[in-house]
Tab-separated table of C-alpha atoms and ligand atoms in Angstrom:
chain	number	residue	atom	x	y	z
A	1	MET	CA	2.391	-19.763	-36.123
A	2	SER	CA	-0.837	-18.415	-36.283
A	3	SER	CA	-3.101	-17.881	-39.242
A	4	PRO	CA	-6.264	-17.098	-39.564
A	5	GLU	CA	-7.683	-21.254	-39.760
A	6	SER	CA	-5.912	-20.917	-35.955
A	7	SER	CA	-8.782	-21.889	-33.489
A	8	VAL	CA	-8.105	-19.203	-30.745
A	9	ILE	CA	-8.955	-19.515	-26.852
A	10	ILE	CA	-8.987	-16.146	-25.121
A	11	VAL	CA	-8.964	-16.699	-21.702
A	12	GLY	CA	-10.780	-13.026	-19.599
A	13	GLY	CA	-13.949	-10.758	-21.823
A	14	GLY	CA	-11.464	-7.945	-19.807
A	15	VAL	CA	-10.749	-4.146	-22.219
A	16	PHE	CA	-6.976	-6.911	-23.711
A	17	GLY	CA	-9.451	-9.463	-24.292
A	18	LEU	CA	-12.277	-7.903	-25.689
A	19	SER	CA	-9.690	-5.757	-28.393
A	20	THR	CA	-7.183	-9.278	-28.810
A	21	ALA	CA	-10.927	-10.533	-29.915
A	22	VAL	CA	-12.365	-8.120	-32.292
A	23	TRP	CA	-8.407	-7.602	-34.575
A	24	LEU	CA	-8.589	-11.033	-34.806
A	25	ALA	CA	-12.489	-11.498	-35.447
A	26	ARG	CA	-11.483	-8.576	-38.438
A	27	GLY	CA	-8.052	-9.575	-39.352
A	28	GLY	CA	-10.002	-13.125	-41.050
A	29	TYR	CA	-9.456	-15.352	-37.923
A	30	LYS	CA	-12.993	-17.497	-37.892
A	31	ASN	CA	-12.700	-19.199	-34.394
A	32	VAL	CA	-12.285	-17.398	-32.105
A	33	THR	CA	-14.465	-17.557	-28.586
A	34	ILE	CA	-13.211	-15.623	-25.533
A	35	PHE	CA	-14.070	-17.045	-22.043
A	36	ASP	CA	-14.692	-15.664	-18.911
A	37	ARG	CA	-16.031	-16.526	-15.228
A	38	CYS	CA	-18.081	-13.295	-15.502
A	39	ASP	CA	-21.603	-13.573	-16.925
A	40	PHE	CA	-20.929	-10.076	-18.344
A	41	GLU	CA	-23.575	-11.024	-21.041
A	42	LYS	CA	-25.914	-10.076	-17.575
A	43	ASN	CA	-24.054	-8.054	-15.934
A	44	HIS	CA	-22.978	-5.708	-18.080
A	45	TYR	CA	-19.262	-4.768	-16.465
A	46	ASN	CA	-21.265	-3.474	-14.359
A	47	PRO	CA	-18.424	-2.472	-11.115
A	48	SER	CA	-21.531	-3.225	-8.905
A	49	ASN	CA	-22.448	-5.155	-10.291
A	50	GLY	CA	-20.083	-8.607	-9.019
A	51	CYS	CA	-17.583	-7.574	-11.332
A	52	ASP	CA	-13.854	-7.394	-10.465
A	53	GLY	CA	-11.087	-6.949	-12.969
A	54	ALA	CA	-9.221	-3.740	-13.954
A	55	SER	CA	-11.513	-3.357	-17.133
A	56	ALA	CA	-15.078	-2.612	-15.088
A	57	ASP	CA	-14.589	0.914	-13.726
A	58	ILE	CA	-17.165	4.458	-13.909
A	59	ASN	CA	-13.582	6.207	-15.282
A	60	LYS	CA	-10.885	5.819	-17.027
A	61	ILE	CA	-7.822	9.192	-17.815
A	62	PHE	CA	-6.920	8.393	-21.500
A	63	ARG	CA	-3.590	10.460	-21.946
A	64	ALA	CA	-1.496	11.300	-25.436
A	65	THR	CA	1.521	11.913	-23.569
A	66	TYR	CA	4.290	9.935	-22.026
A	67	GLY	CA	7.191	12.553	-22.369
A	68	SER	CA	9.816	10.507	-24.505
A	69	LYS	CA	8.487	6.593	-24.863
A	70	SER	CA	7.021	7.721	-28.453
A	71	HIS	CA	5.482	4.273	-29.006
A	72	SER	CA	3.144	4.506	-25.188
A	73	GLN	CA	2.394	7.579	-27.298
A	74	ASP	CA	1.822	5.967	-31.274
A	75	LEU	CA	-0.316	3.752	-29.736
A	76	ALA	CA	-3.123	6.746	-27.313
A	77	LEU	CA	-3.289	8.585	-30.864
A	78	GLU	CA	-4.395	5.444	-32.767
A	79	ALA	CA	-6.271	4.616	-29.850
A	80	ARG	CA	-7.990	8.906	-30.002
A	81	ASP	CA	-8.636	8.286	-33.535
A	82	ILE	CA	-11.416	4.943	-32.330
A	83	TRP	CA	-12.138	5.823	-29.322
A	84	LEU	CA	-13.607	8.821	-31.896
A	85	GLU	CA	-15.163	6.786	-34.656
A	86	TRP	CA	-17.387	4.276	-31.375
A	87	ASN	CA	-18.655	7.581	-31.281
A	88	ARG	CA	-19.463	9.003	-34.333
A	89	ALA	CA	-20.905	5.075	-34.046
A	90	ILE	CA	-22.956	5.688	-31.230
A	91	LYS	CA	-23.984	8.575	-32.361
A	92	ASN	CA	-25.415	7.035	-35.347
A	93	THR	CA	-27.081	3.998	-33.903
A	94	ASP	CA	-30.270	2.807	-33.946
A	95	PRO	CA	-31.263	2.299	-30.588
A	96	SER	CA	-32.359	-0.843	-30.322
A	97	GLU	CA	-29.318	-2.346	-32.512
A	98	LEU	CA	-27.201	-0.854	-29.385
A	99	PRO	CA	-26.078	-3.421	-26.046
A	100	ASP	CA	-27.467	-2.850	-23.378
A	101	PRO	CA	-27.172	-0.908	-21.465
A	102	LEU	CA	-26.187	1.797	-24.158
A	103	THR	CA	-28.021	5.025	-25.458
A	104	PRO	CA	-27.131	6.591	-28.559
A	105	GLU	CA	-26.890	9.705	-26.540
A	106	ASP	CA	-24.350	7.722	-24.558
A	107	GLU	CA	-20.827	9.267	-25.242
A	108	LEU	CA	-17.527	6.894	-24.518
A	109	LEU	CA	-15.239	9.412	-24.320
A	110	THR	CA	-15.409	13.506	-22.830
A	111	LEU	CA	-12.924	15.675	-23.915
A	112	CYS	CA	-12.959	18.226	-20.446
A	113	GLY	CA	-8.660	18.531	-20.074
A	114	VAL	CA	-6.516	16.894	-17.428
A	115	PHE	CA	-4.910	19.569	-14.628
A	116	HIS	CA	-0.852	18.058	-13.783
A	117	LEU	CA	-0.623	19.395	-9.958
A	118	ALA	CA	2.512	19.038	-7.578
A	119	ASP	CA	3.375	20.412	-4.723
A	120	GLY	CA	5.490	23.808	-4.185
A	121	PRO	CA	5.679	26.815	-6.239
A	122	LYS	CA	8.204	25.150	-8.671
A	123	LEU	CA	7.852	23.726	-11.744
A	124	ILE	CA	9.148	19.702	-10.746
A	125	ASP	CA	11.484	18.471	-13.238
A	126	LEU	CA	9.431	15.415	-14.374
A	127	TYR	CA	6.754	18.798	-15.813
A	128	SER	CA	8.498	20.491	-17.213
A	129	GLU	CA	9.993	17.795	-19.140
A	130	ASN	CA	7.172	16.820	-20.865
A	131	LEU	CA	5.886	20.002	-21.630
A	132	ARG	CA	9.464	19.952	-23.308
A	133	VAL	CA	9.072	17.013	-24.804
A	134	MET	CA	5.631	17.919	-26.797
A	135	GLY	CA	6.918	21.482	-28.372
A	136	GLU	CA	9.328	19.540	-30.034
A	137	THR	CA	6.836	16.055	-30.897
A	138	ALA	CA	3.284	18.120	-31.643
A	139	PRO	CA	3.334	22.058	-31.155
A	140	SER	CA	0.152	22.401	-31.625
A	141	PHE	CA	-0.328	20.502	-28.798
A	142	ARG	CA	2.197	22.355	-27.220
A	143	ASP	CA	-0.064	25.497	-27.456
A	144	LEU	CA	-2.988	23.853	-25.474
A	145	GLN	CA	-0.981	23.415	-22.339
A	146	PHE	CA	-0.917	26.602	-19.694
A	147	VAL	CA	1.625	26.387	-17.109
A	148	LYS	CA	0.018	27.215	-13.233
A	149	ASN	CA	0.798	31.502	-12.557
A	150	THR	CA	2.004	31.852	-15.568
A	151	TYR	CA	1.439	35.500	-16.502
A	152	SER	CA	1.467	34.881	-20.929
A	153	ASP	CA	-0.203	31.542	-20.397
A	154	GLU	CA	-2.962	32.877	-18.264
A	155	ARG	CA	-3.700	35.921	-20.930
A	156	ARG	CA	-3.566	32.704	-23.191
A	157	VAL	CA	-5.568	30.519	-21.694
A	158	ASN	CA	-8.335	33.380	-22.093
A	159	SER	CA	-8.458	33.512	-25.813
A	160	LEU	CA	-10.520	29.751	-24.918
A	161	GLY	CA	-12.859	30.737	-23.073
A	162	PRO	CA	-15.051	31.957	-19.623
A	163	ASP	CA	-15.246	28.017	-18.961
A	164	TRP	CA	-11.488	27.192	-19.175
A	165	VAL	CA	-10.657	29.921	-17.745
A	166	LYS	CA	-12.328	28.767	-14.849
A	167	LYS	CA	-10.531	25.268	-14.785
A	168	TYR	CA	-7.385	27.404	-14.962
A	169	HIS	CA	-7.626	28.655	-11.261
A	170	ARG	CA	-9.430	26.032	-10.706
A	171	PHE	CA	-6.646	24.959	-7.689
A	172	ASP	CA	-4.939	28.472	-7.100
A	173	THR	CA	-5.703	28.579	-3.720
A	174	PHE	CA	-4.522	24.989	-2.632
A	175	ARG	CA	-2.372	25.218	0.253
A	176	ASN	CA	-1.777	28.716	-0.507
A	177	GLY	CA	-1.430	28.870	-3.948
A	178	ARG	CA	2.257	26.957	-3.207
A	179	THR	CA	0.881	24.652	-6.526
A	180	ASN	CA	2.699	24.448	-9.555
A	181	GLY	CA	2.110	22.703	-12.873
A	182	PHE	CA	-0.169	22.803	-15.971
A	183	LEU	CA	-3.435	23.092	-16.723
A	184	ASP	CA	-4.154	20.588	-20.871
A	185	ALA	CA	-6.684	22.338	-22.566
A	186	GLY	CA	-6.156	19.731	-25.893
A	187	SER	CA	-9.907	19.182	-25.146
A	188	GLY	CA	-13.441	20.387	-27.093
A	189	ILE	CA	-12.839	23.330	-29.044
A	190	THR	CA	-10.794	22.412	-32.183
A	191	LEU	CA	-12.694	19.641	-32.962
A	192	ALA	CA	-13.554	20.021	-36.733
A	193	ASP	CA	-9.711	19.866	-37.195
A	194	LYS	CA	-8.502	17.187	-38.093
A	195	VAL	CA	-4.412	18.530	-37.654
A	196	MET	CA	-5.060	19.285	-34.089
A	197	GLN	CA	-7.284	16.773	-32.672
A	198	ARG	CA	-3.587	14.331	-33.252
A	199	PHE	CA	-2.559	15.432	-30.056
A	200	PHE	CA	-5.505	16.362	-27.611
A	201	PHE	CA	-6.384	14.081	-24.222
A	202	TYR	CA	-9.882	11.977	-25.060
A	203	LEU	CA	-10.670	11.431	-21.753
A	204	PRO	CA	-14.144	9.311	-20.708
A	205	TRP	CA	-16.910	10.634	-19.094
A	206	ALA	CA	-19.463	8.148	-19.160
A	207	ASN	CA	-18.876	4.791	-17.666
A	208	PHE	CA	-15.676	3.934	-18.326
A	209	TYR	CA	-17.175	-0.063	-18.529
A	210	GLN	CA	-20.223	0.796	-21.303
A	211	ALA	CA	-16.688	1.010	-24.020
A	212	CYS	CA	-16.673	-3.020	-22.279
A	213	VAL	CA	-20.579	-3.263	-22.969
A	214	TYR	CA	-19.789	-2.089	-26.841
A	215	ALA	CA	-16.317	-3.600	-28.124
A	216	ARG	CA	-17.729	-7.309	-27.183
A	217	HIS	CA	-20.521	-6.078	-28.837
A	218	LEU	CA	-18.575	-5.570	-32.034
A	219	CYS	CA	-17.177	-9.036	-31.134
A	220	LEU	CA	-20.287	-10.364	-31.516
A	221	LYS	CA	-21.228	-9.262	-34.385
A	222	ALA	CA	-17.490	-9.869	-36.284
A	223	GLY	CA	-18.548	-13.468	-34.836
A	224	VAL	CA	-16.273	-13.662	-31.673
A	225	LYS	CA	-18.016	-16.874	-29.652
A	226	PHE	CA	-18.296	-15.770	-25.595
A	227	ILE	CA	-17.920	-18.297	-22.973
A	228	LEU	CA	-19.845	-16.920	-19.880
A	229	GLY	CA	-20.274	-16.909	-16.300
A	230	ARG	CA	-19.483	-20.005	-13.211
A	231	PRO	CA	-18.834	-23.151	-14.182
A	232	GLN	CA	-18.432	-22.645	-18.062
A	233	GLY	CA	-16.537	-19.792	-18.382
A	234	GLU	CA	-14.084	-20.138	-15.574
A	235	ILE	CA	-11.160	-21.750	-16.332
A	236	LYS	CA	-9.571	-25.067	-14.110
A	237	SER	CA	-6.136	-24.830	-16.171
A	238	LEU	CA	-4.203	-25.008	-18.912
A	239	ILE	CA	-4.350	-28.339	-20.989
A	240	ILE	CA	-0.610	-29.029	-21.471
A	241	ASP	CA	1.337	-31.080	-24.225
A	242	GLU	CA	4.680	-32.734	-22.656
A	243	SER	CA	5.516	-34.996	-25.174
A	244	GLY	CA	7.380	-33.453	-27.194
A	245	SER	CA	11.129	-31.589	-26.303
A	246	SER	CA	9.170	-28.475	-25.527
A	247	LYS	CA	6.152	-27.822	-22.950
A	248	ARG	CA	3.599	-27.287	-25.296
A	249	VAL	CA	-0.303	-26.095	-24.722
A	250	THR	CA	-2.998	-26.954	-26.555
A	251	GLY	CA	-6.583	-25.780	-24.467
A	252	ILE	CA	-7.899	-24.984	-21.243
A	253	GLN	CA	-9.969	-27.096	-19.117
A	254	THR	CA	-13.095	-25.248	-17.277
A	255	GLN	CA	-14.695	-25.311	-14.871
A	256	ASP	CA	-17.602	-27.215	-16.315
A	257	GLY	CA	-14.798	-30.704	-16.326
A	258	LEU	CA	-14.487	-30.325	-19.445
A	259	SER	CA	-12.260	-29.371	-21.348
A	260	HIS	CA	-11.654	-26.946	-24.563
A	261	ASN	CA	-8.798	-27.659	-27.636
A	262	ALA	CA	-7.793	-24.686	-29.350
A	263	ASP	CA	-4.205	-23.851	-31.411
A	264	LEU	CA	-3.261	-20.848	-29.597
A	265	VAL	CA	-4.064	-19.753	-26.056
A	266	ILE	CA	-3.834	-16.826	-24.644
A	267	VAL	CA	-3.884	-15.925	-21.256
A	268	ALA	CA	-5.467	-11.801	-21.259
A	269	CYS	CA	-6.844	-12.125	-17.023
A	270	GLY	CA	-4.202	-9.036	-15.948
A	271	PRO	CA	-3.252	-9.487	-11.728
A	272	TRP	CA	-4.781	-12.979	-12.336
A	273	SER	CA	-2.516	-14.372	-15.439
A	274	SER	CA	0.260	-15.619	-12.777
A	275	THR	CA	-2.322	-17.527	-10.939
A	276	LEU	CA	-2.715	-19.571	-14.513
A	277	ILE	CA	0.762	-18.972	-16.015
A	278	PRO	CA	2.658	-19.367	-13.220
A	279	ASP	CA	5.135	-19.207	-15.680
A	280	ALA	CA	5.015	-15.841	-15.237
A	281	HIS	CA	4.731	-14.892	-11.793
A	282	ARG	CA	7.966	-13.191	-11.892
A	283	SER	CA	7.459	-10.742	-15.300
A	284	VAL	CA	3.797	-9.911	-13.978
A	285	GLU	CA	2.834	-8.930	-10.888
A	286	ALA	CA	-0.137	-7.811	-9.524
A	287	THR	CA	-0.341	-4.773	-7.267
A	288	MET	CA	-3.218	-2.602	-5.517
A	289	GLY	CA	-3.967	0.416	-5.679
A	290	THR	CA	-6.470	2.431	-3.457
A	291	VAL	CA	-9.736	3.710	-5.240
A	292	MET	CA	-12.858	6.049	-2.674
A	293	PHE	CA	-16.064	7.655	-3.900
A	294	VAL	CA	-17.557	10.758	-2.735
A	295	ASP	CA	-21.364	9.916	-3.939
A	296	VAL	CA	-23.111	13.814	-3.672
A	297	PRO	CA	-26.919	13.704	-3.647
A	298	SER	CA	-28.955	13.958	-6.076
A	299	ASP	CA	-30.108	17.805	-4.081
A	300	ARG	CA	-26.215	19.379	-3.844
A	301	GLN	CA	-26.531	20.828	-7.665
A	302	ASP	CA	-23.986	23.284	-6.147
A	303	LEU	CA	-21.130	20.060	-6.345
A	304	ARG	CA	-23.302	18.031	-9.006
A	305	THR	CA	-22.379	22.140	-11.684
A	306	ARG	CA	-19.406	22.880	-9.043
A	307	PHE	CA	-17.234	18.717	-10.442
A	308	HIS	CA	-19.021	18.955	-13.532
A	309	PRO	CA	-16.873	18.014	-16.604
A	310	ASP	CA	-17.271	22.003	-18.010
A	311	ASN	CA	-16.261	23.016	-14.974
A	312	PHE	CA	-13.979	20.674	-13.558
A	313	PRO	CA	-11.066	18.613	-15.882
A	314	VAL	CA	-9.409	15.673	-14.610
A	315	TRP	CA	-6.779	16.360	-12.052
A	316	ARG	CA	-3.512	14.795	-10.727
A	317	PHE	CA	-1.138	16.228	-7.420
A	318	LEU	CA	2.307	14.457	-6.813
A	319	GLU	CA	4.228	15.497	-3.449
A	320	GLY	CA	7.439	14.418	-3.167
A	321	GLU	CA	9.449	11.499	-4.646
A	322	GLY	CA	10.116	8.251	-4.148
A	323	ASP	CA	8.098	4.829	-3.359
A	324	SER	CA	10.552	3.526	-0.014
A	325	ILE	CA	8.065	2.692	2.596
A	326	ASN	CA	9.570	3.410	5.462
A	327	ASN	CA	10.754	7.223	4.539
A	328	LEU	CA	7.367	7.648	2.251
A	329	ASP	CA	5.741	9.741	5.063
A	330	SER	CA	4.288	12.727	3.246
A	331	ALA	CA	4.767	11.535	-0.731
A	332	TYR	CA	1.416	11.494	-2.844
A	333	GLU	CA	0.532	10.054	-6.489
A	334	GLY	CA	-3.027	10.438	-6.823
A	335	GLY	CA	-5.655	11.675	-8.629
A	336	GLY	CA	-9.297	12.876	-9.478
A	337	PHE	CA	-12.233	12.934	-11.909
A	338	PRO	CA	-14.384	15.212	-12.795
A	339	ILE	CA	-18.762	13.748	-10.762
A	340	THR	CA	-20.443	10.790	-13.512
A	341	LYS	CA	-24.032	12.024	-14.285
A	342	GLU	CA	-25.444	9.881	-11.056
A	343	GLY	CA	-23.270	11.542	-8.794
A	344	ARG	CA	-20.155	9.714	-8.055
A	345	ILE	CA	-16.824	11.393	-8.379
A	346	LYS	CA	-14.101	9.151	-8.132
A	347	PHE	CA	-9.806	9.234	-6.300
A	348	GLY	CA	-7.322	7.142	-6.739
A	349	PHE	CA	-3.977	7.275	-5.324
A	350	ARG	CA	-1.206	5.451	-6.231
A	351	ALA	CA	1.957	6.444	-4.732
A	352	ARG	CA	2.437	3.345	-2.607
A	353	LYS	CA	0.788	0.259	-4.359
A	354	PHE	CA	0.351	-2.527	-2.097
A	355	THR	CA	0.545	-6.952	-2.996
A	356	ASN	CA	-1.867	-9.915	-1.932
A	357	PHE	CA	1.051	-13.164	-1.235
A	358	GLN	CA	-1.042	-16.115	-1.149
A	359	ASP	CA	-0.345	-19.881	-2.119
A	360	HIS	CA	-0.344	-20.279	-6.290
A	361	PRO	CA	-2.990	-22.802	-6.991
A	362	SER	CA	-1.794	-25.213	-9.037
A	363	GLN	CA	2.658	-24.643	-8.156
A	364	GLU	CA	3.489	-25.880	-5.013
A	365	SER	CA	5.535	-24.198	-2.997
A	366	LEU	CA	4.528	-21.173	-4.499
A	367	LYS	CA	4.080	-18.318	-2.947
A	368	ILE	CA	2.757	-14.756	-5.806
A	369	SER	CA	0.616	-11.888	-5.239
A	370	THR	CA	-2.843	-12.636	-6.059
A	371	PRO	CA	-6.486	-9.934	-6.664
A	372	ARG	CA	-8.780	-9.324	-3.205
A	373	THR	CA	-11.513	-8.421	-4.244
A	374	LYS	CA	-15.519	-7.456	-2.704
A	375	TYR	CA	-16.058	-10.321	-5.011
A	376	SER	CA	-13.506	-12.598	-4.276
A	377	PRO	CA	-14.042	-16.193	-1.887
A	378	ASP	CA	-12.165	-14.290	0.981
A	379	PRO	CA	-14.201	-11.235	-0.026
A	380	ILE	CA	-13.460	-7.417	1.391
A	381	ASN	CA	-15.231	-4.337	1.121
A	382	THR	CA	-12.087	-1.663	2.614
A	383	VAL	CA	-8.758	-0.359	1.189
A	384	PRO	CA	-5.465	-0.409	3.212
A	385	LEU	CA	-5.703	2.640	6.864
A	386	TYR	CA	-2.271	4.008	4.756
A	387	GLY	CA	-3.602	5.219	1.519
A	388	LEU	CA	-6.830	6.343	3.264
A	389	LYS	CA	-4.905	8.328	5.467
A	390	GLN	CA	-2.765	10.296	2.864
A	391	MET	CA	-6.146	11.402	0.481
A	392	LYS	CA	-8.118	12.743	3.298
A	393	ARG	CA	-4.227	15.361	3.871
A	394	VAL	CA	-4.788	15.655	0.044
A	395	ILE	CA	-8.536	15.832	-1.052
A	396	GLY	CA	-9.446	17.159	1.798
A	397	GLY	CA	-7.122	20.093	1.557
A	398	LEU	CA	-8.398	20.789	-2.551
A	399	PHE	CA	-12.084	20.178	-1.548
A	400	PRO	CA	-12.998	21.230	1.544
A	401	GLU	CA	-16.740	21.334	0.008
A	402	LEU	CA	-16.274	18.071	-0.237
A	403	THR	CA	-15.648	16.379	3.459
A	404	GLU	CA	-19.702	17.018	5.400
A	405	ILE	CA	-20.339	13.968	2.695
A	406	GLY	CA	-17.165	12.297	3.036
A	407	PHE	CA	-16.349	8.714	0.972
A	408	THR	CA	-18.785	6.600	1.055
A	409	ASP	CA	-17.625	3.310	-0.862
A	410	SER	CA	-13.985	2.547	-2.170
A	411	ARG	CA	-12.399	-0.235	-4.087
A	412	LEU	CA	-8.822	-1.778	-4.497
A	413	CYS	CA	-7.819	-1.792	-8.143
A	414	TRP	CA	-6.160	-4.496	-9.057
A	415	TYR	CA	-3.663	-3.726	-11.812
A	416	THR	CA	-1.017	-5.375	-13.961
A	417	ASP	CA	1.463	-4.094	-16.987
A	418	SER	CA	0.120	-5.959	-19.717
A	419	ILE	CA	-0.168	-5.937	-23.350
A	420	ASP	CA	-3.363	-4.822	-26.056
A	421	ASN	CA	-4.617	-3.594	-29.520
A	422	GLU	CA	-4.041	-4.785	-32.906
A	423	TYR	CA	-0.653	-5.206	-33.071
A	424	VAL	CA	-0.140	-8.759	-31.144
A	425	LYS	CA	-1.837	-10.150	-34.494
A	426	ASN	CA	1.764	-9.242	-35.849
A	427	GLN	CA	2.779	-10.628	-32.927
A	428	LEU	CA	0.562	-14.224	-33.037
A	429	GLU	CA	1.629	-14.044	-36.478
A	430	ARG	CA	5.264	-13.378	-36.481
A	431	ASN	CA	5.322	-10.447	-38.172
A	432	PRO	CA	7.251	-8.631	-36.306
A	433	ASP	CA	7.775	-4.218	-35.795
A	434	ARG	CA	7.770	-1.637	-33.461
A	435	PHE	CA	6.291	-3.594	-30.618
A	436	THR	CA	8.054	-7.260	-30.266
A	437	PRO	CA	11.354	-6.420	-28.276
A	438	LEU	CA	8.688	-4.391	-26.593
A	439	TRP	CA	6.291	-7.819	-26.121
A	440	LYS	CA	8.811	-10.406	-25.788
A	441	TRP	CA	8.003	-13.185	-22.941
A	442	ARG	CA	10.994	-12.109	-21.272
A	443	THR	CA	12.535	-14.580	-18.486
A	444	VAL	CA	14.064	-12.906	-15.209
A	445	GLU	CA	17.610	-13.888	-13.926
A	446	GLU	CA	16.872	-15.350	-10.469
A	447	GLY	CA	17.614	-11.997	-7.609
A	448	LYS	CA	17.773	-9.602	-11.561
A	449	ILE	CA	14.793	-7.075	-10.482
A	450	CYS	CA	12.339	-6.823	-12.546
A	451	ASN	CA	8.988	-5.015	-12.275
A	452	GLY	CA	10.325	-2.790	-9.600
A	453	LEU	CA	8.614	-4.363	-6.495
A	454	GLU	CA	10.205	-7.912	-6.292
A	455	GLU	CA	9.512	-7.330	-2.474
A	456	GLY	CA	7.664	-10.705	-2.633
A	457	GLU	CA	5.318	-11.814	-0.031
A	458	THR	CA	7.600	-10.377	3.151
A	459	GLY	CA	7.665	-7.213	1.969
A	460	PRO	CA	5.862	-4.351	4.012
A	461	ARG	CA	3.086	-3.221	1.580
A	462	ASP	CA	1.695	-7.377	1.913
A	463	MET	CA	-1.753	-7.195	2.755
A	464	SER	CA	-1.289	-10.199	6.249
A	465	LYS	CA	0.531	-6.236	7.597
A	466	LEU	CA	-1.141	-3.628	6.694
A	467	LYS	CA	-3.511	-1.941	9.251
A	468	LEU	CA	-7.639	-2.164	7.672
A	469	ALA	CA	-10.008	0.836	7.550
A	470	SER	CA	-12.619	0.837	9.685
A	471	PRO	CA	-16.194	2.797	8.571
A	472	GLN	CA	-15.177	5.724	10.517
A	473	ASP	CA	-12.279	6.361	9.366
A	474	PHE	CA	-13.994	7.036	5.484
A	475	HIS	CA	-15.316	10.733	7.275
A	476	PHE	CA	-13.185	13.782	7.090
A	477	ARG	CA	-14.493	14.564	10.590
A	478	VAL	CA	-11.947	16.673	13.134
A	479	ASN	CA	-11.496	13.678	15.998
A	480	SER	CA	-10.760	10.638	14.118
A	481	SER	CA	-8.372	8.222	14.789
A	482	LEU	CA	-6.391	9.567	11.745
B	501	NAG	C1	-12.797	-23.697	-32.858
B	501	NAG	O1	-12.174	-24.685	-32.623
B	501	NAG	C2	-11.878	-26.204	-32.278
B	501	NAG	C3	-10.503	-26.221	-32.069
B	501	NAG	O2	-9.943	-26.991	-32.805
B	501	NAG	C4	-12.760	-26.633	-32.778
B	501	NAG	O3	-13.345	-27.531	-31.930
B	501	NAG	C5	-13.946	-26.428	-33.279
B	501	NAG	O4	-14.690	-27.168	-34.498
B	501	NAG	C6	-13.593	-25.414	-35.013
B	501	NAG	N1	-15.766	-24.577	-34.833
B	501	NAG	C7	-15.484	-23.895	-35.640
B	501	NAG	C8	-17.290	-23.713	-35.798
B	501	NAG	O5	-14.732	-23.864	-37.115
């Protein structure tokens, strides 16, 4: 069991490692050290600067509705308060006291709404269920959701003003109107009203990685130590004491050959976690989604205005169902964001996720799905052709005005299930709460399905079996190979 006197090592300085550290340090823990192979002090979590964790990303969706999963909804609403507090704190901080590259003008969150869109004329069950649950648990927030192609909702949205009317009609012509869904306008209009605020979606427009820069700044202020960069910050192995009746981790060894002891070692490495803890490979698996970008040139002010968050919501589109790799040719689950200040529009696709099985670095005859990115020893700078083809089909239909520019960059986004928030501290101190059963260590019986994929290295979604896109495939040309 841990207490403020315990020494704590956190392996991984992304959003989970940082949030765990800040809550421990603020809770009185005096000896918390974060290790990471990325030198965040120099690269500021910038994804074009050597960072390939999911935390180092230009933007993320922050949503408050999770259907019947009330624990997720409650976490999101609590986190919302903290995001807003950070926004205010940054605004009120002297520029000289903010960490590079943050300025007081930077908002970590921008509230711009989200459009949940799906194929076909009739509202899909998932969306009806979302609206129903919201109506029951948070009726004032349900009042800010507007079902597409519904006369009464079209009248209601008018009361929010012309920008929201534009957002409500933004997708009307797509597929000759044969789409359904709802606009969630829970953002921006009644910020003064604290009660209403509880149920908003919060959608970061500014670079998400700036949130990590700020969280690291808060960690430093709270006394958290950092050992960053290669080789000193890169973990080589866990130090394990096997002398007692059970195995115990007593520290870590880093690539510079040094050993660091601690009463508690927390591994917060996202999709790299099973690389360090082979025992976890059946309960956390690295899977990859496809991300594409369109960089809108600065002389295209028309497009920069059109996709600005004042005029354009985050969107999501669903078509078809299932995840069977054999019969999923028209299924779609993906979405996109408003443009960033730098002119970058991001699109994601995750109807089909991919894996990359490799030999485990320390455990003999074990193969695990292992992230491979632009910055891996065996770097990759493209995406699976399958995801790209589906994205061109849907995004080309939604935004024909972007097809002449084409995709200008790509990213493989590796992720896995993980934990965060100050409730982590309760688990460390053995104070049971509602999250204890959800976050406990889970063992998996051989042969039991645990994470939904479980196809292993012979499965069809492994990278070794995928066709990868070539640079020409990034264009939307009529005669492209797609
Ligand atoms: C922090 O913990 C480590 C490992 O237990 C110990 O070696 C070190 O002296 C501690 N540092 C402080 C400032 O207490």
